[in-house]
CSV table of N, CA and C in Angstrom, one decimal:
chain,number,residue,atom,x,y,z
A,29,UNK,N,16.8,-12.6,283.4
A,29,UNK,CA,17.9,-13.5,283.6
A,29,UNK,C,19.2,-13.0,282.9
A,30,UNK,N,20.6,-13.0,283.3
A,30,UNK,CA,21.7,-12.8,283.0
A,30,UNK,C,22.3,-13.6,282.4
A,31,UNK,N,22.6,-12.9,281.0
A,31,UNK,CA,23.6,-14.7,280.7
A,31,UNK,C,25.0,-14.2,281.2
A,32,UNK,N,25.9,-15.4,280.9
A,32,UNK,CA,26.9,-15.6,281.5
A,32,UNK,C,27.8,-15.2,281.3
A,33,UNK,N,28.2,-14.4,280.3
A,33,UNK,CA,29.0,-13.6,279.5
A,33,UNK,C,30.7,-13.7,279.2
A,34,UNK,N,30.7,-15.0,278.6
A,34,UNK,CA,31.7,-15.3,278.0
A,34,UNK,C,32.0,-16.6,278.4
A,35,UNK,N,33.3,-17.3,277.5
A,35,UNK,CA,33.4,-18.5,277.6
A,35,UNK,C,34.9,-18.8,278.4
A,36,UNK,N,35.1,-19.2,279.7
A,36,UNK,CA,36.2,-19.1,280.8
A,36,UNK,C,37.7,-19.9,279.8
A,37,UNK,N,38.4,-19.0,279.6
A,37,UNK,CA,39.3,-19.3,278.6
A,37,UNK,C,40.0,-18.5,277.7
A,38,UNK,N,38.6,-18.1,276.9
A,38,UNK,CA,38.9,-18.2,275.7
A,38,UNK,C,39.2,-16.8,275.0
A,39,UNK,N,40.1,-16.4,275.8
A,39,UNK,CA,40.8,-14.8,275.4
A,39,UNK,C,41.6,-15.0,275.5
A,40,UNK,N,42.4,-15.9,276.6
A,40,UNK,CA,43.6,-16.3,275.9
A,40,UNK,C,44.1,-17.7,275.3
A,41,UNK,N,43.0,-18.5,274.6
A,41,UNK,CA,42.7,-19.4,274.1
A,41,UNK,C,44.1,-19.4,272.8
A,42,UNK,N,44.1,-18.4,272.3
A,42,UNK,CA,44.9,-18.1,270.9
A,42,UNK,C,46.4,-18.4,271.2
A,43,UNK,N,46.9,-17.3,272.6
A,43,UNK,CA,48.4,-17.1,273.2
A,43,UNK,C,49.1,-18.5,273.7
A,44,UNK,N,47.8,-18.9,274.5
A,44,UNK,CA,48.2,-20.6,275.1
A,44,UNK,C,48.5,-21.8,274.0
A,45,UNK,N,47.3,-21.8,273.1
A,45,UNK,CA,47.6,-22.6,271.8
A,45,UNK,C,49.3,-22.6,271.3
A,46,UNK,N,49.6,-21.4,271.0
A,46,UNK,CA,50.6,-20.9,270.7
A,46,UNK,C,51.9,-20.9,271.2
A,47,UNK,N,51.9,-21.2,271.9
A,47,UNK,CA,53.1,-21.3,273.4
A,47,UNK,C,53.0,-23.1,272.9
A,48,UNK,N,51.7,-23.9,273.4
A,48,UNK,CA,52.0,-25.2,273.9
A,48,UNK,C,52.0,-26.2,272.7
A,49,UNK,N,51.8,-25.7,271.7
A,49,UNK,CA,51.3,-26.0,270.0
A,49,UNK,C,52.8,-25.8,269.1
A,50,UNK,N,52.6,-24.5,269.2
A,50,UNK,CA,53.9,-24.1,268.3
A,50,UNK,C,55.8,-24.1,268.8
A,51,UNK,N,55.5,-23.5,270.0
A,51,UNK,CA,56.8,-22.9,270.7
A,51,UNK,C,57.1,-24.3,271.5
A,52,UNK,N,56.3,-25.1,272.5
A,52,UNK,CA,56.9,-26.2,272.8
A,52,UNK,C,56.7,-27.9,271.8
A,53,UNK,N,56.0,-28.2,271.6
A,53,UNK,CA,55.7,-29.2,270.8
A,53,UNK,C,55.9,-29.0,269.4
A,54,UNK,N,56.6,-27.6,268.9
A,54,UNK,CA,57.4,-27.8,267.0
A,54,UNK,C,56.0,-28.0,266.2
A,55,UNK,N,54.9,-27.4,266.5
A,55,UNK,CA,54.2,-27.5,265.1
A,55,UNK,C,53.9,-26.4,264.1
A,56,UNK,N,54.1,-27.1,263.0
A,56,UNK,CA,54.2,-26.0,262.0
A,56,UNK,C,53.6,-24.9,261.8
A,57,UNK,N,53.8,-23.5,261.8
A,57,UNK,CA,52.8,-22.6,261.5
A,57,UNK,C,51.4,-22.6,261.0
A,58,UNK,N,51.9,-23.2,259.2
A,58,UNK,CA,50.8,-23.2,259.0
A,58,UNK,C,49.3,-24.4,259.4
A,59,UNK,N,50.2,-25.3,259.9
A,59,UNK,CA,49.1,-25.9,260.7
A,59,UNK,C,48.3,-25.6,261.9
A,60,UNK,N,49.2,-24.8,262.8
A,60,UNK,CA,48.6,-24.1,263.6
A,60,UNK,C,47.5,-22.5,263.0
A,61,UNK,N,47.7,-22.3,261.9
A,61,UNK,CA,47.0,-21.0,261.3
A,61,UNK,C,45.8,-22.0,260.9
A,62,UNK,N,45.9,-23.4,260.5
A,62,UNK,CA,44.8,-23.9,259.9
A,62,UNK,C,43.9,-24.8,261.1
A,63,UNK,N,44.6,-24.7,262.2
A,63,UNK,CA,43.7,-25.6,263.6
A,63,UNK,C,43.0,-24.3,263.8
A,64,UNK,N,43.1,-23.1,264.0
A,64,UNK,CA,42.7,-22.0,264.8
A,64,UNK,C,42.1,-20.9,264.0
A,65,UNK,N,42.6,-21.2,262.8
A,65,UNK,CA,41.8,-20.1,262.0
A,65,UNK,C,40.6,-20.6,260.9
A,66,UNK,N,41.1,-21.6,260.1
A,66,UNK,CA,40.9,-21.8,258.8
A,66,UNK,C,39.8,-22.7,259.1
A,67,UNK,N,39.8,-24.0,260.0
A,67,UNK,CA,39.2,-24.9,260.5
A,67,UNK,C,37.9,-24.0,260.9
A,68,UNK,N,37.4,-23.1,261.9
A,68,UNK,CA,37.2,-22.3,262.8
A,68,UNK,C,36.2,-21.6,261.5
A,69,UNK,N,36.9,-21.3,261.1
A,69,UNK,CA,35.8,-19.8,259.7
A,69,UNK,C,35.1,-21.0,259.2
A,70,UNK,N,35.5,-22.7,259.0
A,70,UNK,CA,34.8,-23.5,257.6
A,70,UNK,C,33.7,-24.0,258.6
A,71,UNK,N,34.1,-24.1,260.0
A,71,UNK,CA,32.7,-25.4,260.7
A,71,UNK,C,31.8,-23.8,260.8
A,72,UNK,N,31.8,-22.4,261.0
A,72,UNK,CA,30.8,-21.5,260.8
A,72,UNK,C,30.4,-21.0,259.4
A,73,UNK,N,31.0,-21.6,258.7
A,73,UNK,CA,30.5,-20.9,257.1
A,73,UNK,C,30.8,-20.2,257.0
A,74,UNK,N,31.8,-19.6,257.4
A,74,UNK,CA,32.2,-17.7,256.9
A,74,UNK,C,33.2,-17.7,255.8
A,75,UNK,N,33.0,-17.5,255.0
A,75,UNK,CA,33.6,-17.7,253.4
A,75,UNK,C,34.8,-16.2,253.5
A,76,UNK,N,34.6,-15.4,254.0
A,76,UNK,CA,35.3,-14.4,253.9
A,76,UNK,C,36.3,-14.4,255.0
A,77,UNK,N,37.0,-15.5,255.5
A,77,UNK,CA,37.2,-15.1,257.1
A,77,UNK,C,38.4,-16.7,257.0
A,78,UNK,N,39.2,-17.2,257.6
A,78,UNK,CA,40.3,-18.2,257.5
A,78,UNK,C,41.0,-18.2,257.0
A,79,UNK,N,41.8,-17.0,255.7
A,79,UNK,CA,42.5,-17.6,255.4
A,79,UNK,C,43.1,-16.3,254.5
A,80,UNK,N,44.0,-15.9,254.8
A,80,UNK,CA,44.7,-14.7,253.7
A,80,UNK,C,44.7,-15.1,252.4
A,81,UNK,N,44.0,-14.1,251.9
A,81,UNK,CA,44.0,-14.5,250.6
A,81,UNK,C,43.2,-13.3,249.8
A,82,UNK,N,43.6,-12.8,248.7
A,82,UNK,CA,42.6,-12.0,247.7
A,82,UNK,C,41.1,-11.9,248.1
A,83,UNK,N,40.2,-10.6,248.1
A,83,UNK,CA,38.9,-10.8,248.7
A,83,UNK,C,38.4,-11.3,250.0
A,84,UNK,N,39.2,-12.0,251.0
A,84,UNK,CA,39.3,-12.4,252.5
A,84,UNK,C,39.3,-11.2,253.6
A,85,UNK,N,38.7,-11.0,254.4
A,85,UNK,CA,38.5,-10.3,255.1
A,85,UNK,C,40.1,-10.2,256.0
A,86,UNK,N,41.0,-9.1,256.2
A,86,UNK,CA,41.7,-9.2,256.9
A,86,UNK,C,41.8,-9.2,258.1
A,87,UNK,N,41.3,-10.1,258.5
A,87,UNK,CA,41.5,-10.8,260.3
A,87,UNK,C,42.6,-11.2,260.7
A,88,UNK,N,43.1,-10.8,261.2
A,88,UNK,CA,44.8,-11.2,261.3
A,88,UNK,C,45.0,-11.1,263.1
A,89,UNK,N,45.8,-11.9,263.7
A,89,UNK,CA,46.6,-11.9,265.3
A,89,UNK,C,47.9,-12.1,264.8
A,90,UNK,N,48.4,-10.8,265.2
A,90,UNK,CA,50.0,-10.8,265.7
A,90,UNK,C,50.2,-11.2,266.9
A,91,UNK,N,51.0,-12.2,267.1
A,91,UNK,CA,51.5,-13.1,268.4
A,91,UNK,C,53.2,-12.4,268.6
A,92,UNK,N,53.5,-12.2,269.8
A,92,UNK,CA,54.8,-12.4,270.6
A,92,UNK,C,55.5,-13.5,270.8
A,93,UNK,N,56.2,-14.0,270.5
A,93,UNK,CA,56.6,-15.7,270.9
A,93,UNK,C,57.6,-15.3,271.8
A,94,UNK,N,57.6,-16.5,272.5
A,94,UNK,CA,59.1,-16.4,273.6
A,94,UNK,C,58.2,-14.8,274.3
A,95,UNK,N,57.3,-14.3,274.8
A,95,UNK,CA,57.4,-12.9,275.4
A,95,UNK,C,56.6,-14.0,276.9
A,96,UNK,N,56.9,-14.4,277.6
A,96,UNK,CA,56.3,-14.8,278.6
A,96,UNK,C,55.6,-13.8,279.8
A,97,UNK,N,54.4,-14.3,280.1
A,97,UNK,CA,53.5,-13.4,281.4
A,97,UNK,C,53.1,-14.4,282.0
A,98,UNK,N,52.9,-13.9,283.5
A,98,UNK,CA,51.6,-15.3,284.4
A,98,UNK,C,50.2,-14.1,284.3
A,99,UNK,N,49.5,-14.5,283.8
A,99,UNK,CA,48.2,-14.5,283.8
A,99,UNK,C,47.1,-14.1,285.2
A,100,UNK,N,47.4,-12.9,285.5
A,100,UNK,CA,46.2,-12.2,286.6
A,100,UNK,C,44.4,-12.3,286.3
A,101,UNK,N,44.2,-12.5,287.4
A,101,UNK,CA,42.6,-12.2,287.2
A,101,UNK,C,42.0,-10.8,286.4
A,102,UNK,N,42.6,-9.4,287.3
A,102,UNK,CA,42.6,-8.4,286.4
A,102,UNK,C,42.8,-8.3,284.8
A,103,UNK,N,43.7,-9.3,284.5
A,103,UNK,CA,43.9,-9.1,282.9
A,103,UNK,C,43.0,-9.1,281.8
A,104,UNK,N,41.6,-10.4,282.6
A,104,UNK,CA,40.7,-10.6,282.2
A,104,UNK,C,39.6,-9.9,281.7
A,105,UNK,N,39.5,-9.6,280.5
A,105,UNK,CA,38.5,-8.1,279.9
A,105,UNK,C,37.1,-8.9,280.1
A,106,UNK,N,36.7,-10.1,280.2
A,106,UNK,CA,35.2,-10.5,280.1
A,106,UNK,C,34.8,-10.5,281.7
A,107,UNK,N,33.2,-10.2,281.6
A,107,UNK,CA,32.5,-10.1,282.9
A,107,UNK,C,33.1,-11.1,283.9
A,108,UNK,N,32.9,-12.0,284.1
A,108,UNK,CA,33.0,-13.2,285.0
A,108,UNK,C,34.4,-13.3,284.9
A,109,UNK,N,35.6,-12.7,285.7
A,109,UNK,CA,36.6,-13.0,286.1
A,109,UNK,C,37.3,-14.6,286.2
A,110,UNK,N,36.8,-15.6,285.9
A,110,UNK,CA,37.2,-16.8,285.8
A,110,UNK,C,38.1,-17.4,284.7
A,111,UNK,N,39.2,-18.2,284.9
A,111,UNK,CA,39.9,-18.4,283.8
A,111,UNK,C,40.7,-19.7,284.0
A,112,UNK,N,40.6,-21.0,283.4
A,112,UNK,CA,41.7,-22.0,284.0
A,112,UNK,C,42.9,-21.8,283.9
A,113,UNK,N,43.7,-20.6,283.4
A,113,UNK,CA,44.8,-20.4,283.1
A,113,UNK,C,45.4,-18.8,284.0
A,114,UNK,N,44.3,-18.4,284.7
A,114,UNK,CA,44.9,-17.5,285.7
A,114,UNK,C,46.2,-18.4,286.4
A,115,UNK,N,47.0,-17.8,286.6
A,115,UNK,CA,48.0,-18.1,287.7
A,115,UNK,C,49.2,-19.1,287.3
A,116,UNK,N,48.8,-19.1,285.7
A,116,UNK,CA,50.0,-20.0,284.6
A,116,UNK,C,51.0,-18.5,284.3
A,117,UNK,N,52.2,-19.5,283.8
A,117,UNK,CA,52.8,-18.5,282.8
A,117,UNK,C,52.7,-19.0,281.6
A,118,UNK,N,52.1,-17.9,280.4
A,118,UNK,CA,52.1,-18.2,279.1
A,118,UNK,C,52.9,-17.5,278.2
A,119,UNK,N,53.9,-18.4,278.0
A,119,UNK,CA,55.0,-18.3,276.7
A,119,UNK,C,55.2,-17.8,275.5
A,120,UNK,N,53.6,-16.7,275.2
A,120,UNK,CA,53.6,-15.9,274.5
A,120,UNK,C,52.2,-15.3,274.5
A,121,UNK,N,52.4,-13.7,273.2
A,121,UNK,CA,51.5,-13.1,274.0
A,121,UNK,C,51.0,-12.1,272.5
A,122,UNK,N,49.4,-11.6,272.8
A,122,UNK,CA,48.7,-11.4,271.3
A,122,UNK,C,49.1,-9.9,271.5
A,123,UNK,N,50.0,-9.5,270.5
A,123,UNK,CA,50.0,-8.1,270.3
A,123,UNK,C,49.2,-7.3,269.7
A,124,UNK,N,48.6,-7.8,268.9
A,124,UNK,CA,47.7,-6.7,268.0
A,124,UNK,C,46.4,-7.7,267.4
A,125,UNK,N,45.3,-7.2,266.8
A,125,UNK,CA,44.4,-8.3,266.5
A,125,UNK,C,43.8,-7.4,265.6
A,126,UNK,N,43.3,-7.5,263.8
A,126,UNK,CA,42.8,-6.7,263.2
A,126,UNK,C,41.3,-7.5,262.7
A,127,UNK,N,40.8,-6.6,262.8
A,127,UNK,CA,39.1,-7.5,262.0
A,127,UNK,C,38.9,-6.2,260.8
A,128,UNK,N,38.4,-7.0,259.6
A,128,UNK,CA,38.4,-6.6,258.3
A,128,UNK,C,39.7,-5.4,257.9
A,129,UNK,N,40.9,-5.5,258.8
A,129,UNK,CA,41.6,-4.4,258.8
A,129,UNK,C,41.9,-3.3,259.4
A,130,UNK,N,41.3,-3.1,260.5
A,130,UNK,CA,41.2,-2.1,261.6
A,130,UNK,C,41.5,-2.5,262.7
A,131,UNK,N,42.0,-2.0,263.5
A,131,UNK,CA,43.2,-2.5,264.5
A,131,UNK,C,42.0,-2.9,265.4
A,132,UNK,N,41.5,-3.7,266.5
A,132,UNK,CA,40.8,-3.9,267.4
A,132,UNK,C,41.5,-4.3,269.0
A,133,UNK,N,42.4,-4.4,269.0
A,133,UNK,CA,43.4,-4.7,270.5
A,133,UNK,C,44.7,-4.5,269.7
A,134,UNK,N,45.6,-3.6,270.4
A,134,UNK,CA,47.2,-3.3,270.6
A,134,UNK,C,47.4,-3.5,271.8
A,135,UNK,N,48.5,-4.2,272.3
A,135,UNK,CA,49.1,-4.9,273.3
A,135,UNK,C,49.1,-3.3,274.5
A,136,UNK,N,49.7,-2.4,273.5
A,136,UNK,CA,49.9,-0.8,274.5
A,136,UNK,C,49.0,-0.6,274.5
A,137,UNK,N,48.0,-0.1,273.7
A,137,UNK,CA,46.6,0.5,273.7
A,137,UNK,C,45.2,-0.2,274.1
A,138,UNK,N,45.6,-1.3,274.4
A,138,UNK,CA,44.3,-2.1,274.4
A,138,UNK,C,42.8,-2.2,273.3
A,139,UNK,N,42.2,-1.6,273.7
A,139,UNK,CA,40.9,-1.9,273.0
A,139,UNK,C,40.7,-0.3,272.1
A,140,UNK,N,41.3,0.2,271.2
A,140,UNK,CA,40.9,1.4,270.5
A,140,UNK,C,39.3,2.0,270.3
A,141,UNK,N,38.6,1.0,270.1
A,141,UNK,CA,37.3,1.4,270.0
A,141,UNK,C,36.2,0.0,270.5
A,142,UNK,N,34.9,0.4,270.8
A,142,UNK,CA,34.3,-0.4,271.0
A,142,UNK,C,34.2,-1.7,270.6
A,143,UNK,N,33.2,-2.9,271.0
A,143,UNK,CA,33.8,-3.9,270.0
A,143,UNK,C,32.2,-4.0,268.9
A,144,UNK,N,33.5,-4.4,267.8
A,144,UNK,CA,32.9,-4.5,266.0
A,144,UNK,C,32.0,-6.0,265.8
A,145,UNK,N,32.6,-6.7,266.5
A,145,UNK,CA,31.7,-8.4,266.3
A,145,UNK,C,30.8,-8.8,266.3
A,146,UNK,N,30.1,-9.7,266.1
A,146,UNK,CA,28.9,-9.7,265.8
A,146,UNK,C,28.5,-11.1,266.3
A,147,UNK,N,27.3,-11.4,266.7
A,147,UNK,CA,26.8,-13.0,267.1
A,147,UNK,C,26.7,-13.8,266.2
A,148,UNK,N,27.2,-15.2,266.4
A,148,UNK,CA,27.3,-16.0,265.1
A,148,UNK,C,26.5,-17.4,265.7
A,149,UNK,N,25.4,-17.7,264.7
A,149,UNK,CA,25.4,-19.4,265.3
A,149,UNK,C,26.5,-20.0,264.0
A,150,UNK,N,26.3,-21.0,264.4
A,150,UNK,CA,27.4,-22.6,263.7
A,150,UNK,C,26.0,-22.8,262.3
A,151,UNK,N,26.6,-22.2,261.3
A,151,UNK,CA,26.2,-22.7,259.6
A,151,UNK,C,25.5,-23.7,259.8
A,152,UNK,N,23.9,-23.7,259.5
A,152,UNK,CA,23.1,-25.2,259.5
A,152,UNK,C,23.2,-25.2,258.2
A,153,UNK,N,23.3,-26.5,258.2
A,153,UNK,CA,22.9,-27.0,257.1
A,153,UNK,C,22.1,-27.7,256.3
């Protein structure tokens, strides 16, 4: 059996937020860093991961604001070409994305090396 391989969205889940969060509806940065980041590392437990700071793993997304694109099927890096947001334009755009510090997507370069991530369930408690 095949699984399904990925979640229809959620690549550009970050850019859209971003555009309809920050750039049209005025909300504050760091609220938006704490809906999408901080929030996000506490409901998995990852102690090392939400939140810049001394000892924090540097995970960081550089965003483009104001850089607008409409969204092709092609663009889509996950198996299943499906996306509710093919055929939008989105209002900004992820230039760079680092995990522990190491570059993982540049806007020019794409994907430098394989991917580093790892499977996570949700922290039981």
């Amino acid at each position: 059996m095949q699984a399904w391989g990925g979640i229809a969205g959620l690549q550009n889940c970050m850019d859209v937020m971003f555009d309809e969060a920050v750039q049209k509806r005025g909300m504050p940065l760091p609220q938006f860093a704490r809906l999408m980041a901080t929030n996000a590392a506490d409901i998995f437990g990852l102690k090392h991961k939400g939140r810049i700071a001394p000892g924090k793993d540097a995970d960081l997304v550089f965003i483009q604001p104001n850089s607008s694109y409409v969204l092709q099927t092609e663009d889509l890096e996950y198996r299943h070409k499906v996306s509710p947001y093919v055929g939008r334009t989105i209002g900004a755009r992820i230039a760079r994305t680092l995990l522990r510090g190491d570059v993982i997507y540049d806007i020019e370069q794409g994907f430098p090396h394989a991917p580093k991530g790892k499977f996570i369930l949700k922290h039981q408690q």
